[in-house]
Every structure is written in structure tokens, then in C-alpha cells.
């Protein structure tokens, strides 16, 4: 079934962000549509949802593929305050995991900077792009109704986890409501809660990790996050390095 925007609108809570929902049955990538809208002057909250992407993309130029009408695929334009901007990857992951939990009861964990996992399998991915100016395009893909057999290795879906087909409308509304709440909270309290919130949902702190930097594989233990959202990794020789999002190609358990 294709998406029912009225049903989503009815579930959205009014807050600082005014969501403007748009629907395209298919497109190259919702990121492209949101980028054009942002360049054309669309405001924060402009959001596009699709049933099928022909050229969906993930981080580091990887493709993001989902059969028609099975996944929640959307992009939204955000104008984050300067203090939120560096923490936006963590904030977005918290809101996606929070929305999934509210709408479905599935408790997901976070892998730095913003993969949403259940049992070490990827349930949702997040892509942040900067089209120029202050706008950021937040793209989210949640695997909803893909049967386990249709998923790439290392991925999972809400259907595979719960055994039930789920509507995408309440899921999108819950994610957007969580995001709007997070914005309001950052306004009221500042951003000090974002890193602790992320830590409490993380499945990777204290565990060995390996990542590529300047062509070399670096191994260590993911110790903590810095206040700026960087991952702090204790290397085998005892040094501690700070890794920023986007800098490493593949961060994996080691
Ligand atoms: C990742 O690599 O984990 C990020 C995946 C992001 C996928 C979403 S689906 C909606 C939006 N449109 C895209 O082309 N990508 C993002």
C-alpha cells in the first residue's frame, strides 16, 4: 500500500519544527528532491517521502536499495542551531531509534556515528548532506516490511524482527515527533544531554573496533564519545585518538 500523508499529519505533534510533507511514488533519491527544494528556498521541516528510490544512496557513496513500498524512505530539510550542528549525526540516530521504539516497541542500539542496529544487524541508516548555506538534508531509510530473505547480509527489518507487517505512517510520525522534541529540548536545555543519550543507546562502547585511516587499518577499543560527538578510541599502544564522523570509511567490530 502506498503512503497516506493525511494519516501521518494527524499523528504529528505541533512543535518548533513545522513539518511540510510531500509524497513522490518514485524518485531517484529523496536526497536529490530535498536538495533541490532547499536550494529553491524551502524551509526547515520540508519533507519528502517515497515508495521507491531508483538511485538511493548511503554513506560513502554506497547504494541504498529497498523494494517498492517496503521501506520507510524520507529526507527532510533542517536548519540546526550552531551548537546542534556537530552533534546532528548523534541526535538524528537517537530520534530514529526513539521513533522506532515508540511506534513498534523494537529497541535498537546505535553504532557510531549513526547506524541503528538490532542484534548487530542494520535496521536503519542515516545520511546527512549539506547543499550549501545553513540547511542540512537528513535522509533516513528504515527497513520495515522486507522479508529476511530479501535483505542484504548484515541487515534486518521490522518484519524480520517482529514477524508482523507494519504501517510506515505511524513510524514516520514517531520519528519526526522525536526529532521536533529533541529540537525543543536543545532550545530549552542546550545540547549537553545528546552525548549521554547516545551513550545509553550505544552497543559499541568498551568493545574492540577497527577502522581505516589514510589507507591503514587502525585497531583499538571504542572508549567513549567526546563532548563534540567524536569517537574516542584507545589504540593498542595506549594512545587515545579522536575520530570524527565522515573521516573513517568502515568502522567495524574487531
Ligand atoms: C547509510 O549508509 O547508512 C545511510 C543510508 C541512508 C538512506 C536514506 S533512504 C532516504 C534517503 N535517500 C537516499 O538516497 N538516502 C537516504
PDB file of N, CA and C in Angstrom, residues 210-218 247-252:
ATOM      1  N   UNK A 210      37.848  -1.617  14.549  1.00  0.00           N
ATOM      2  CA  UNK A 210      38.918  -1.387  13.574  1.00  0.00           C
ATOM      3  C   UNK A 210      38.382  -0.400  12.553  1.00  0.00           C
ATOM      4  N   UNK A 211      39.238   0.495  12.092  1.00  0.00           N
ATOM      5  CA  UNK A 211      38.804   1.417  11.045  1.00  0.00           C
ATOM      6  C   UNK A 211      39.988   1.774  10.156  1.00  0.00           C
ATOM      7  N   UNK A 212      39.626   2.288   8.987  1.00  0.00           N
ATOM      8  CA  UNK A 212      40.649   2.678   8.016  1.00  0.00           C
ATOM      9  C   UNK A 212      40.903   4.171   8.143  1.00  0.00           C
ATOM     10  N   UNK A 213      42.171   4.537   8.240  1.00  0.00           N
ATOM     11  CA  UNK A 213      42.506   5.965   8.193  1.00  0.00           C
ATOM     12  C   UNK A 213      43.781   6.109   7.363  1.00  0.00           C
ATOM     13  N   UNK A 214      43.724   6.980   6.381  1.00  0.00           N
ATOM     14  CA  UNK A 214      44.858   7.190   5.472  1.00  0.00           C
ATOM     15  C   UNK A 214      45.374   5.861   4.915  1.00  0.00           C
ATOM     16  N   UNK A 215      44.462   4.965   4.567  1.00  0.00           N
ATOM     17  CA  UNK A 215      44.852   3.711   3.924  1.00  0.00           C
ATOM     18  C   UNK A 215      45.320   2.631   4.887  1.00  0.00           C
ATOM     19  N   UNK A 216      45.466   2.952   6.161  1.00  0.00           N
ATOM     20  CA  UNK A 216      45.954   1.944   7.120  1.00  0.00           C
ATOM     21  C   UNK A 216      44.801   1.485   8.013  1.00  0.00           C
ATOM     22  N   UNK A 217      44.855   0.206   8.435  1.00  0.00           N
ATOM     23  CA  UNK A 217      43.846  -0.278   9.378  1.00  0.00           C
ATOM     24  C   UNK A 217      44.316   0.026  10.794  1.00  0.00           C
ATOM     25  N   UNK A 218      43.456   0.688  11.549  1.00  0.00           N
ATOM     26  CA  UNK A 218      43.804   1.039  12.925  1.00  0.00           C
ATOM     27  C   UNK A 218      42.886   0.264  13.860  1.00  0.00           C
ATOM     28  N   UNK A 247      35.087  10.724   8.700  1.00  0.00           N
ATOM     29  CA  UNK A 247      36.523  10.577   8.464  1.00  0.00           C
ATOM     30  C   UNK A 247      36.885   9.123   8.177  1.00  0.00           C
ATOM     31  N   UNK A 248      36.155   8.209   8.776  1.00  0.00           N
ATOM     32  CA  UNK A 248      36.532   6.803   8.619  1.00  0.00           C
ATOM     33  C   UNK A 248      35.584   6.117   7.656  1.00  0.00           C
ATOM     34  N   UNK A 249      36.132   5.218   6.885  1.00  0.00           N
ATOM     35  CA  UNK A 249      35.372   4.542   5.835  1.00  0.00           C
ATOM     36  C   UNK A 249      34.471   3.470   6.418  1.00  0.00           C
ATOM     37  N   UNK A 250      35.043   2.520   7.086  1.00  0.00           N
ATOM     38  CA  UNK A 250      34.235   1.442   7.644  1.00  0.00           C
ATOM     39  C   UNK A 250      34.691   1.190   9.075  1.00  0.00           C
ATOM     40  N   UNK A 251      33.814   1.441   9.990  1.00  0.00           N
ATOM     41  CA  UNK A 251      34.153   1.184  11.391  1.00  0.00           C
ATOM     42  C   UNK A 251      33.489  -0.125  11.725  1.00  0.00           C
ATOM     43  N   UNK A 252      34.267  -1.105  12.135  1.00  0.00           N
ATOM     44  CA  UNK A 252      33.632  -2.402  12.379  1.00  0.00           C
ATOM     45  C   UNK A 252      34.110  -2.975  13.705  1.00  0.00           C
TER      46      UNK A 252
END
